[in-house]
Amino acid sequence: MFITEAEILDTPQALAATVQYFSKQKSSIAEFFARNQQRKFTILGCGSSYMLAKSAAALFDSFAGTSARAIPAGDYILDPEFWKETVRGSTVIALSRSGLTSEMVMAVKHIRETFACPTISLTAKESSDLSALSDLDMAMPWIYDNSVCQTRTVANLYAAILLLASEYAELPSLWESVLAAGIEGNAFHLKNRPVLEDISAQNWDNAVVLADGPVCGIAEEGALAFTEIAMLPGRYFHLLDYRHGPIVIGGERTLTLMLLRPGEDVLQGAMVRDVISRGGIVVTVSDAAENRYGANAHIQISGIGAFAAWGIPFIYIVQMLALLKAVALGGNPDQPAGLDPYISLASCGVS
């Protein structure tokens, strides 16, 4: 078994540990938000973690009286003057697998020195460079991926964002949905592995991922999984926005994954039918038990109340499809050519 596959399959066990860890840290989280009552957030990431930052920003920005903005750490360090009013007076949330990525460390250090912003770090590595720069350092070494491409790590960092948001906004239902996603994980994997194997064996060479709302960032990360793991073009778009131009790239060899929100059938159903009419392979994912719109395959998400938490089983679907396709094409998903686990600018000649 490839390391990447083992890490994907370990996600439910890691999620259980993550929820337990956050349960023990509830008082520390509450104390942090009591000391720092800014209702403005800057969420930093690089690569996969920047995509997760977009989900975090969408979620935090949806809370009453709260604003949030996701910024790529590399963008910030290139022109901190441009971002100064965005960052000033905010709480910083830094997302990183290693806590060592140069752009992230440089950005957080500059923000703290310039604006004295309180900082929360969510990482998969203890005693990282970010740890010393954070007022609340939440390190989860059990989620660290040893393979180059992040799978278990991104699923758990996403869950950590939801748990942190649950405490900030006092939304126990969100916490319960993350817990349910972890509990349902193994059964969900076993149930849906056969259909994913069937889809991966079909004739497609590019993938499109469509999703909205707080799932936007982790869905974009899913598109990146196709690129990094299977070495095939993967693209992400908002569901209905796909019709506004990008749909023209779809064709007979396009795999399209569509995450449908609960409670709305007319607009989403019409969108599914439009995509199907373009050809290719279409897979819908929703809480419906039946395949309502005639897609090539349908996967049900059940027992998870908050839509934001649907991102946890959804990223499994995408990651496993990418892995199975990589294997079918004869690739090594553990060592995709040209990728490193994290980026050090020193290796690029920058000191």
CSV table of C-alpha atoms in Angstrom, one decimal:
chain,number,residue,atom,x,y,z
A,1,MET,CA,0.0,0.0,0.0
A,2,PHE,CA,1.3,3.5,-0.8
A,3,ILE,CA,1.9,5.8,2.1
A,4,THR,CA,-0.5,8.3,0.6
A,5,GLU,CA,-3.3,5.7,0.6
A,6,ALA,CA,-2.5,4.7,4.2
A,7,GLU,CA,-2.7,8.3,5.3
A,8,ILE,CA,-6.0,8.9,3.5
A,9,LEU,CA,-7.4,5.8,5.2
A,10,ASP,CA,-6.1,6.9,8.6
A,11,THR,CA,-8.0,10.2,8.4
A,12,PRO,CA,-11.0,9.1,10.6
A,13,GLN,CA,-8.7,7.9,13.4
A,14,ALA,CA,-6.7,11.2,13.2
A,15,LEU,CA,-10.0,13.1,13.3
A,16,ALA,CA,-11.0,11.4,16.5
A,17,ALA,CA,-7.6,12.5,18.0
A,18,THR,CA,-8.1,16.0,16.7
A,19,VAL,CA,-11.6,16.3,18.3
A,20,GLN,CA,-10.2,15.0,21.5
A,21,TYR,CA,-7.4,17.4,21.5
A,22,PHE,CA,-9.7,20.4,20.8
A,23,SER,CA,-11.9,19.2,23.7
A,24,LYS,CA,-8.9,19.4,26.0
A,25,GLN,CA,-8.0,22.8,24.6
A,26,LYS,CA,-11.5,24.4,25.0
A,27,SER,CA,-10.5,26.5,28.0
A,28,SER,CA,-7.3,27.7,26.3
A,29,ILE,CA,-9.3,28.7,23.2
A,30,ALA,CA,-12.0,30.4,25.3
A,31,GLU,CA,-9.3,32.4,27.2
A,32,PHE,CA,-7.6,33.4,23.9
A,33,PHE,CA,-10.9,34.8,22.5
A,34,ALA,CA,-11.7,36.5,25.9
A,35,ARG,CA,-8.3,38.3,25.8
A,36,ASN,CA,-8.5,39.1,22.1
A,37,GLN,CA,-12.0,40.3,21.2
A,38,GLN,CA,-11.2,41.5,17.7
A,39,ARG,CA,-14.0,40.4,15.4
A,40,LYS,CA,-11.7,40.6,12.4
A,41,PHE,CA,-9.5,37.8,11.1
A,42,THR,CA,-6.6,37.5,8.8
A,43,ILE,CA,-6.1,33.8,7.7
A,44,LEU,CA,-2.8,33.0,6.2
A,45,GLY,CA,-1.7,29.9,4.2
A,46,CYS,CA,0.5,28.7,1.4
A,47,GLY,CA,-0.6,26.3,-1.3
A,48,SER,CA,-3.0,23.7,0.2
A,49,SER,CA,-3.2,25.7,3.5
A,50,TYR,CA,-4.1,28.9,1.6
A,51,MET,CA,-7.0,27.0,0.0
A,52,LEU,CA,-8.1,25.9,3.4
A,53,ALA,CA,-7.7,29.6,4.5
A,54,LYS,CA,-10.4,30.4,1.9
A,55,SER,CA,-12.8,28.0,3.6
A,56,ALA,CA,-11.9,29.5,7.0
A,57,ALA,CA,-12.5,33.0,5.7
A,58,ALA,CA,-15.9,32.1,4.2
A,59,LEU,CA,-17.0,30.5,7.4
A,60,PHE,CA,-15.7,33.2,9.9
A,61,ASP,CA,-17.0,35.9,7.6
A,62,SER,CA,-20.5,34.4,7.8
A,63,PHE,CA,-20.7,35.0,11.6
A,64,ALA,CA,-22.6,38.1,12.9
A,65,GLY,CA,-20.3,41.1,13.4
A,66,THR,CA,-17.3,39.3,12.0
A,67,SER,CA,-15.1,39.9,9.0
A,68,ALA,CA,-12.4,37.6,7.7
A,69,ARG,CA,-9.9,37.6,4.8
A,70,ALA,CA,-7.7,34.9,3.4
A,71,ILE,CA,-4.2,36.0,2.2
A,72,PRO,CA,-1.5,33.9,0.6
A,73,ALA,CA,1.6,34.4,2.8
A,74,GLY,CA,3.7,34.9,-0.2
A,75,ASP,CA,1.5,37.7,-1.5
A,76,TYR,CA,1.8,39.4,1.9
A,77,ILE,CA,5.6,39.3,2.1
A,78,LEU,CA,5.9,40.7,-1.5
A,79,ASP,CA,3.9,43.8,-0.6
A,80,PRO,CA,3.0,44.2,3.1
A,81,GLU,CA,2.2,47.9,2.5
A,82,PHE,CA,-0.8,46.9,0.3
A,83,TRP,CA,-2.2,44.6,3.0
A,84,LYS,CA,-1.6,46.8,6.0
A,85,GLU,CA,-5.2,48.0,6.5
A,86,THR,CA,-6.5,44.5,5.9
A,87,VAL,CA,-4.3,43.1,8.6
A,88,ARG,CA,-4.3,45.9,11.1
A,89,GLY,CA,-6.5,45.2,14.2
A,90,SER,CA,-7.1,41.5,13.2
A,91,THR,CA,-6.5,38.2,14.8
A,92,VAL,CA,-4.2,36.1,12.6
A,93,ILE,CA,-4.8,32.4,12.0
A,94,ALA,CA,-1.8,30.7,10.4
A,95,LEU,CA,-2.4,27.3,8.7
A,96,SER,CA,0.6,25.1,8.0
A,97,ARG,CA,1.5,21.5,7.8
A,98,SER,CA,5.2,22.0,8.8
A,99,GLY,CA,5.2,25.3,10.5
A,100,LEU,CA,8.4,25.9,8.7
A,101,THR,CA,7.4,27.3,5.3
A,102,SER,CA,9.5,30.4,4.7
A,103,GLU,CA,6.7,32.7,3.4
A,104,MET,CA,4.4,31.8,6.3
A,105,VAL,CA,7.1,32.4,9.0
A,106,MET,CA,8.2,35.7,7.4
A,107,ALA,CA,4.6,36.9,7.1
A,108,VAL,CA,3.6,36.1,10.7
A,109,LYS,CA,6.8,37.6,12.0
A,110,HIS,CA,6.3,40.8,10.1
A,111,ILE,CA,2.7,41.1,11.1
A,112,ARG,CA,3.5,40.6,14.8
A,113,GLU,CA,6.4,43.1,14.7
A,114,THR,CA,4.4,45.7,12.8
A,115,PHE,CA,0.9,45.3,14.1
A,116,ALA,CA,1.2,43.2,17.2
A,117,CYS,CA,-1.7,41.0,16.0
A,118,PRO,CA,-2.6,38.1,18.3
A,119,THR,CA,-1.9,34.8,16.4
A,120,ILE,CA,-3.2,31.3,16.4
A,121,SER,CA,-1.2,28.6,14.6
A,122,LEU,CA,-2.7,25.4,13.4
A,123,THR,CA,0.1,23.0,12.4
A,124,ALA,CA,1.0,19.3,12.2
A,125,LYS,CA,4.4,19.8,13.8
A,126,GLU,CA,5.4,20.5,17.4
A,127,SER,CA,8.0,23.2,18.2
A,128,SER,CA,8.0,24.6,14.7
A,129,ASP,CA,9.1,28.1,13.7
A,130,LEU,CA,5.5,29.3,13.9
A,131,SER,CA,5.2,28.0,17.5
A,132,ALA,CA,7.4,30.8,18.9
A,133,LEU,CA,5.4,33.4,17.0
A,134,SER,CA,2.0,32.3,18.2
A,135,ASP,CA,-0.1,33.2,21.2
A,136,LEU,CA,-2.1,30.0,20.8
A,137,ASP,CA,-0.1,27.2,19.2
A,138,MET,CA,-2.2,24.2,18.3
A,139,ALA,CA,0.1,21.5,17.0
A,140,MET,CA,-1.3,18.1,16.0
A,141,PRO,CA,1.6,15.8,15.1
A,142,TRP,CA,-0.7,12.8,14.5
A,143,ILE,CA,-2.1,14.5,11.4
A,144,TYR,CA,1.4,15.0,9.8
A,145,ASP,CA,1.6,13.4,6.3
A,146,ASN,CA,4.9,11.8,5.4
A,147,SER,CA,4.0,11.6,1.8
A,148,VAL,CA,4.7,14.7,-0.3
A,149,CYS,CA,1.0,15.5,-1.1
A,150,GLN,CA,-1.2,16.5,1.9
A,151,THR,CA,-4.2,14.3,2.5
A,152,ARG,CA,-4.8,13.4,6.1
A,153,THR,CA,-3.2,16.7,7.1
A,154,VAL,CA,-5.6,18.9,5.0
A,155,ALA,CA,-8.7,17.0,6.2
A,156,ASN,CA,-7.7,17.5,9.8
A,157,LEU,CA,-6.6,21.1,9.4
A,158,TYR,CA,-10.0,21.7,7.8
A,159,ALA,CA,-11.7,20.0,10.8
A,160,ALA,CA,-9.5,22.1,13.2
A,161,ILE,CA,-10.8,25.3,11.5
A,162,LEU,CA,-14.4,24.2,12.0
A,163,LEU,CA,-13.8,23.3,15.6
A,164,LEU,CA,-12.1,26.6,16.3
A,165,ALA,CA,-15.0,28.4,14.5
A,166,SER,CA,-17.4,26.4,16.6
A,167,GLU,CA,-15.8,27.7,19.8
A,168,TYR,CA,-15.5,31.3,18.5
A,169,ALA,CA,-19.2,31.5,17.4
A,170,GLU,CA,-20.5,29.2,20.2
A,171,LEU,CA,-22.0,26.8,17.6
A,172,PRO,CA,-22.1,23.4,19.2
A,173,SER,CA,-23.9,22.0,16.2
A,174,LEU,CA,-20.8,22.6,14.1
A,175,TRP,CA,-18.7,20.7,16.6
A,176,GLU,CA,-21.1,17.8,16.6
A,177,SER,CA,-21.0,17.7,12.8
A,178,VAL,CA,-17.2,17.4,12.8
A,179,LEU,CA,-17.5,14.6,15.3
A,180,ALA,CA,-20.1,12.8,13.2
A,181,ALA,CA,-17.9,13.1,10.1
A,182,GLY,CA,-15.1,11.4,12.0
A,183,ILE,CA,-17.4,8.6,13.4
A,184,GLU,CA,-18.9,8.0,10.0
A,185,GLY,CA,-15.6,8.0,8.2
A,186,ASN,CA,-14.6,4.4,8.1
A,187,ALA,CA,-18.1,3.2,7.1
A,188,PHE,CA,-18.2,6.0,4.4
A,189,HIS,CA,-14.8,4.8,3.1
A,190,LEU,CA,-15.8,1.2,2.9
A,191,LYS,CA,-19.2,1.9,1.3
A,192,ASN,CA,-17.9,4.2,-1.4
A,193,ARG,CA,-14.6,2.6,-2.3
A,194,PRO,CA,-16.1,0.4,-5.1
A,195,VAL,CA,-17.7,3.2,-6.9
A,196,LEU,CA,-14.5,5.3,-6.7
A,197,GLU,CA,-12.5,2.4,-8.1
A,198,ASP,CA,-15.0,2.2,-11.0
A,199,ILE,CA,-14.8,5.9,-11.7
A,200,SER,CA,-11.0,5.9,-11.6
A,201,ALA,CA,-10.9,3.2,-14.2
A,202,GLN,CA,-12.9,5.1,-16.7
A,203,ASN,CA,-11.5,7.2,-19.6
A,204,TRP,CA,-10.8,10.7,-18.2
A,205,ASP,CA,-7.7,12.8,-18.2
A,206,ASN,CA,-8.8,16.0,-16.4
A,207,ALA,CA,-11.0,16.9,-13.5
A,208,VAL,CA,-13.3,19.7,-12.5
A,209,VAL,CA,-14.5,20.2,-8.9
A,210,LEU,CA,-17.6,22.3,-8.2
A,211,ALA,CA,-18.7,23.4,-4.7
A,212,ASP,CA,-19.7,26.5,-2.8
A,213,GLY,CA,-19.9,28.3,0.5
A,214,PRO,CA,-17.6,27.2,3.3
A,215,VAL,CA,-16.5,24.1,1.4
A,216,CYS,CA,-15.0,26.3,-1.4
A,217,GLY,CA,-11.5,26.1,-0.2
A,218,ILE,CA,-11.3,22.4,0.6
A,219,ALA,CA,-13.0,21.7,-2.7
A,220,GLU,CA,-10.2,23.8,-4.5
A,221,GLU,CA,-7.7,21.7,-2.5
A,222,GLY,CA,-9.5,18.6,-3.9
A,223,ALA,CA,-8.8,19.9,-7.5
A,224,LEU,CA,-5.2,20.3,-6.5
A,225,ALA,CA,-5.1,16.7,-5.4
A,226,PHE,CA,-5.8,15.6,-9.0
A,227,THR,CA,-2.9,17.8,-10.1
A,228,GLU,CA,-0.4,16.8,-7.5
A,229,ILE,CA,-1.3,13.1,-6.9
A,230,ALA,CA,-2.5,12.0,-10.3
A,231,MET,CA,-0.5,14.5,-12.3
A,232,LEU,CA,-3.6,15.5,-14.3
A,233,PRO,CA,-5.1,18.9,-14.7
A,234,GLY,CA,-7.5,19.7,-11.8
A,235,ARG,CA,-9.6,22.8,-11.7
A,236,TYR,CA,-12.1,24.2,-9.1
A,237,PHE,CA,-15.1,26.6,-9.7
A,238,HIS,CA,-18.1,27.7,-7.7
A,239,LEU,CA,-21.1,25.6,-8.8
A,240,LEU,CA,-23.3,28.0,-10.7
A,241,ASP,CA,-20.4,30.2,-11.7
A,242,TYR,CA,-19.0,27.3,-13.8
A,243,ARG,CA,-21.7,28.1,-16.4
A,244,HIS,CA,-20.2,31.6,-16.8
A,245,GLY,CA,-17.4,30.7,-19.2
A,246,PRO,CA,-15.3,27.8,-17.7
A,247,ILE,CA,-17.9,25.2,-18.7
A,248,VAL,CA,-16.5,25.4,-22.2
A,249,ILE,CA,-13.4,23.4,-21.1
A,250,GLY,CA,-15.5,20.4,-20.2
A,251,GLY,CA,-15.5,17.5,-22.7
A,252,GLU,CA,-15.8,13.8,-23.2
A,253,ARG,CA,-12.7,13.1,-21.1
A,254,THR,CA,-13.6,15.4,-18.2
A,255,LEU,CA,-14.5,14.1,-14.8
A,256,THR,CA,-16.8,16.6,-13.0
A,257,LEU,CA,-17.5,16.3,-9.2
A,258,MET,CA,-20.4,18.3,-8.0
A,259,LEU,CA,-21.1,18.9,-4.3
A,260,LEU,CA,-24.7,19.9,-4.0
A,261,ARG,CA,-26.0,22.0,-1.1
A,262,PRO,CA,-29.1,20.8,0.8
A,263,GLY,CA,-32.4,22.5,0.5
A,264,GLU,CA,-32.2,23.7,-3.2
A,265,ASP,CA,-33.0,21.5,-6.2
A,266,VAL,CA,-34.1,23.8,-9.1
A,267,LEU,CA,-30.9,25.7,-9.8
A,268,GLN,CA,-28.5,23.0,-8.8
A,269,GLY,CA,-30.5,20.4,-10.8
A,270,ALA,CA,-30.4,22.5,-13.9
A,271,MET,CA,-26.6,23.0,-13.4
A,272,VAL,CA,-26.1,19.2,-13.2
A,273,ARG,CA,-28.1,18.6,-16.4
A,274,ASP,CA,-26.1,21.3,-18.2
A,275,VAL,CA,-22.8,19.6,-17.2
A,276,ILE,CA,-24.1,16.2,-18.2
A,277,SER,CA,-25.1,17.6,-21.6
A,278,ARG,CA,-21.5,18.5,-22.3
A,279,GLY,CA,-20.4,14.9,-22.1
A,280,GLY,CA,-17.8,13.4,-19.8
A,281,ILE,CA,-18.3,11.7,-16.5
A,282,VAL,CA,-20.4,13.5,-13.9
A,283,VAL,CA,-20.5,12.5,-10.2
A,284,THR,CA,-22.9,14.2,-7.8
A,285,VAL,CA,-22.5,14.3,-4.0
A,286,SER,CA,-25.3,15.3,-1.8
A,287,ASP,CA,-27.5,14.2,1.1
A,288,ALA,CA,-30.0,12.6,-1.3
A,289,ALA,CA,-30.3,8.9,-1.2
A,290,GLU,CA,-31.1,8.6,-4.9
A,291,ASN,CA,-29.4,9.8,-8.1
A,292,ARG,CA,-31.8,12.6,-8.9
A,293,TYR,CA,-30.4,14.1,-12.0
A,294,GLY,CA,-29.0,11.2,-14.0
A,295,ALA,CA,-25.3,11.6,-13.2
A,296,ASN,CA,-22.9,8.7,-14.0
A,297,ALA,CA,-22.6,8.1,-10.3
A,298,HIS,CA,-24.0,9.6,-7.1
A,299,ILE,CA,-22.6,9.5,-3.5
A,300,GLN,CA,-24.7,10.3,-0.5
A,301,ILE,CA,-23.4,12.2,2.6
A,302,SER,CA,-25.7,11.4,5.6
A,303,GLY,CA,-25.6,12.0,9.3
A,304,ILE,CA,-23.6,15.2,9.1
A,305,GLY,CA,-25.8,18.3,9.9
A,306,ALA,CA,-23.6,21.3,9.1
A,307,PHE,CA,-22.8,21.8,5.4
A,308,ALA,CA,-19.4,23.0,6.2
A,309,ALA,CA,-18.5,19.6,7.7
A,310,TRP,CA,-19.5,17.9,4.4
A,311,GLY,CA,-16.0,19.0,3.3
A,312,ILE,CA,-14.5,16.2,5.4
A,313,PRO,CA,-16.1,13.2,3.5
A,314,PHE,CA,-16.0,15.2,0.2
A,315,ILE,CA,-12.2,15.6,0.4
A,316,TYR,CA,-11.9,11.8,1.0
A,317,ILE,CA,-13.8,11.2,-2.3
A,318,VAL,CA,-11.5,13.5,-4.2
A,319,GLN,CA,-8.2,12.3,-2.7
A,320,MET,CA,-9.1,8.6,-3.2
A,321,LEU,CA,-10.1,9.2,-6.8
A,322,ALA,CA,-6.8,11.0,-7.4
A,323,LEU,CA,-4.8,8.2,-5.8
A,324,LEU,CA,-6.6,5.4,-7.6
A,325,LYS,CA,-6.2,7.3,-10.9
A,326,ALA,CA,-2.5,7.8,-10.3
A,327,VAL,CA,-2.0,4.1,-9.7
A,328,ALA,CA,-4.1,3.2,-12.8
A,329,LEU,CA,-1.7,5.4,-14.8
A,330,GLY,CA,1.3,3.8,-13.4
A,331,GLY,CA,2.4,6.8,-11.2
A,332,ASN,CA,3.8,6.9,-7.7
A,333,PRO,CA,1.4,9.0,-5.6
A,334,ASP,CA,4.0,9.2,-2.8
A,335,GLN,CA,6.6,10.9,-4.8
A,336,PRO,CA,5.2,13.1,-7.6
A,337,ALA,CA,8.0,14.6,-9.7
A,338,GLY,CA,9.0,18.1,-8.9
A,339,LEU,CA,7.2,18.5,-5.5
A,340,ASP,CA,8.6,19.0,-2.0
A,341,PRO,CA,6.7,18.7,1.3
A,342,TYR,CA,7.3,22.3,2.1
A,343,ILE,CA,9.1,25.3,0.6
A,344,SER,CA,12.2,26.9,2.0
A,345,LEU,CA,13.2,30.1,0.3
A,346,ALA,CA,16.8,29.4,1.2
A,347,SER,CA,16.8,26.5,-1.3
A,348,CYS,CA,15.7,29.1,-3.9
A,349,GLY,CA,18.7,31.3,-3.2
A,350,VAL,CA,16.8,33.6,-0.8
A,351,SER,CA,18.2,34.3,2.6
